[in-house]
């Protein structure tokens, strides 16, 4: 599947997905929920989506020098 999206929306999508992953990771360790299995599966889906999106971003970035480097949008710990 090929992603066609504006530069601004692509960078926003990458950032929003990263924020969602960060939020869900903290939520899982917050002791707010008793059964984390559904949330762990959701987090795994978000992480898989992030892997795909990173590949698409890098592919698009090779054709477009206006995009920030992926590592500047997503800070991994």
Backbone as numpy.savetxt, mean C-alpha at the origin, in Angstrom:
# Nx Ny Nz CAx CAy CAz Cx Cy Cz
-2.87 -7.39 -15.58 -3.71 -6.22 -15.58 -2.82 -4.98 -15.58
-3.12 -4.05 -16.44 -2.34 -2.83 -16.54 -3.11 -1.69 -15.88
-2.43 -0.95 -15.03 -3.04 0.15 -14.32 -2.85 1.45 -15.10
-3.96 2.15 -15.35 -3.89 3.46 -15.99 -4.53 4.45 -15.04
-3.71 5.39 -14.54 -4.15 6.32 -13.51 -3.29 7.57 -13.58
-3.82 8.70 -13.14 -3.03 9.94 -13.15 -1.90 9.84 -12.12
-0.88 10.65 -12.30 0.26 10.65 -11.39 -0.18 10.95 -9.96
-1.01 11.98 -9.81 -1.44 12.38 -8.47 -2.26 11.29 -7.79
-3.17 10.67 -8.53 -3.98 9.61 -7.95 -3.14 8.37 -7.62
-2.17 8.08 -8.44 -1.30 6.93 -8.18 -0.52 7.14 -6.89
0.07 8.31 -6.72 0.83 8.58 -5.50 -0.08 8.58 -4.28
-1.29 9.11 -4.42 -2.25 9.10 -3.33 -2.67 7.68 -2.98
-2.89 6.85 -3.98 -3.27 5.46 -3.76 -2.18 4.70 -3.01
-0.94 4.89 -3.41 0.19 4.23 -2.73 0.25 4.67 -1.27
0.13 5.95 -1.04 0.18 6.48 0.32 -1.00 5.99 1.16
-2.19 6.00 0.61 -3.38 5.56 1.34 -3.31 4.08 1.69
-2.83 3.27 0.78 -2.70 1.84 1.04 -1.68 1.59 2.15
-0.59 2.32 2.10 0.43 2.20 3.14 -0.14 2.61 4.50
-0.92 3.69 4.54 -1.57 4.13 5.78 -2.53 3.05 6.30
-3.29 2.44 5.41 -4.23 1.39 5.81 -3.50 0.20 6.43
-2.37 -0.17 5.86 -1.58 -1.28 6.40 -1.04 -0.93 7.77
-0.50 0.27 7.91 0.03 0.72 9.19 -1.06 0.73 10.26
-2.22 1.27 9.91 -3.35 1.32 10.85 -3.76 -0.08 11.28
-3.90 -0.98 10.33 -4.35 -2.34 10.65 -3.32 -3.11 11.46
-2.05 -2.88 11.21 -1.01 -3.53 12.02 -1.12 -3.08 13.48
-1.31 -1.79 13.69 -1.44 -1.28 15.05 -2.75 -1.74 15.69
-3.81 -1.82 14.89 -5.10 -2.28 15.39 -5.00 -3.72 15.89
-4.28 -4.56 15.16 -4.13 -5.97 15.56 -3.42 -6.12 16.90
-2.52 -5.21 17.19 -1.75 -5.33 18.44 -2.35 -4.50 19.58
-3.53 -3.93 19.37 -4.11 -3.02 20.36 -4.96 -3.70 21.43
-5.21 -4.99 21.32 -6.06 -5.74 22.24 -7.52 -5.26 22.21
-7.91 -4.59 21.15 -9.29 -4.13 20.97 -10.20 -5.27 20.54
-9.65 -6.21 19.81 -10.45 -7.31 19.29 -9.98 -8.63 19.90
-10.92 -9.55 20.04 -10.60 -10.85 20.64 -10.10 -11.84 19.60
-10.78 -11.92 18.46 -10.41 -12.86 17.40 -9.79 -12.06 16.25
-8.50 -12.18 16.09 -7.80 -11.38 15.09 -7.71 -12.06 13.73
-8.20 -13.29 13.61 -8.00 -14.05 12.37 -8.56 -13.35 11.13
-9.77 -12.80 11.21 -10.33 -12.10 10.06 -9.51 -10.86 9.71
-9.05 -10.17 10.74 -8.27 -8.96 10.51 -6.89 -9.28 9.96
-6.33 -10.41 10.39 -5.04 -10.84 9.83 -5.17 -11.16 8.35
-6.27 -11.79 7.99 -6.51 -12.10 6.57 -6.68 -10.81 5.76
-7.39 -9.86 6.33 -7.57 -8.56 5.66 -6.23 -7.87 5.47
-5.40 -7.89 6.51 -4.07 -7.28 6.43 -3.23 -7.97 5.36
-3.30 -9.27 5.28 -2.56 -10.01 4.25 -3.01 -9.59 2.85
-4.31 -9.40 2.67 -4.83 -8.94 1.37 -4.30 -7.55 1.04
-4.26 -6.67 2.04 -3.73 -5.32 1.82 -2.25 -5.39 1.44
-1.49 -6.24 2.10 -0.07 -6.38 1.81 0.16 -6.97 0.42
-0.67 -7.92 0.01 -0.57 -8.48 -1.34 -0.88 -7.41 -2.38
-1.89 -6.61 -2.10 -2.24 -5.51 -3.00 -1.09 -4.51 -3.09
-0.46 -4.25 -1.97 0.66 -3.32 -1.96 1.82 -3.85 -2.81
2.07 -5.14 -2.76 3.13 -5.73 -3.59 2.84 -5.54 -5.07
1.59 -5.79 -5.45 1.20 -5.59 -6.85 1.31 -4.12 -7.23
0.82 -3.24 -6.34 0.84 -1.81 -6.64 2.28 -1.29 -6.76
3.18 -1.80 -5.95 4.58 -1.39 -6.04 5.15 -1.75 -7.41
4.86 -2.95 -7.89 5.34 -3.35 -9.22 4.78 -2.43 -10.30
3.48 -2.14 -10.22 2.85 -1.24 -11.19 3.45 0.16 -11.11
3.67 0.64 -9.90 4.25 1.97 -9.70 5.63 2.05 -10.34
6.45 1.05 -10.07 7.80 1.04 -10.63 7.76 0.98 -12.16
6.82 0.21 -12.71 6.69 0.13 -14.16 6.30 1.49 -14.73
5.35 2.14 -14.12 4.88 3.45 -14.58 5.96 4.50 -14.38
6.71 4.40 -13.29 7.76 5.39 -12.98 8.89 5.36 -14.02
9.13 4.21 -14.63 10.19 4.15 -15.65 9.82 4.98 -16.88
8.51 5.16 -17.07 8.03 5.95 -18.21 7.70 7.39 -17.84
7.76 7.72 -16.54 7.33 9.03 -16.09 8.25 9.53 -14.98
9.10 10.49 -15.32 10.07 11.00 -14.36 9.45 11.95 -13.33
8.18 12.32 -13.48 7.53 13.22 -12.53 7.13 12.52 -11.24
7.12 11.20 -11.23 6.71 10.46 -10.04 7.83 10.43 -9.01
7.45 10.59 -7.75 8.41 10.43 -6.66 8.87 8.98 -6.60
10.07 8.74 -6.13 10.50 7.35 -5.94 9.55 6.65 -4.96
9.27 5.40 -5.21 8.35 4.63 -4.38 8.79 4.65 -2.91
10.08 4.57 -2.68 10.59 4.53 -1.31 10.32 5.82 -0.54
10.08 6.91 -1.23 9.74 8.17 -0.55 8.27 8.21 -0.15
7.44 7.45 -0.85 6.02 7.39 -0.51 5.72 6.38 0.57
6.50 5.30 0.59 6.28 4.21 1.53 7.55 4.02 2.35
7.41 4.27 3.61 8.55 4.08 4.51 8.34 2.76 5.24
9.21 1.82 4.98 9.11 0.51 5.63 9.97 0.50 6.88
9.46 -0.18 7.88 10.20 -0.23 9.14 10.97 -1.51 9.26
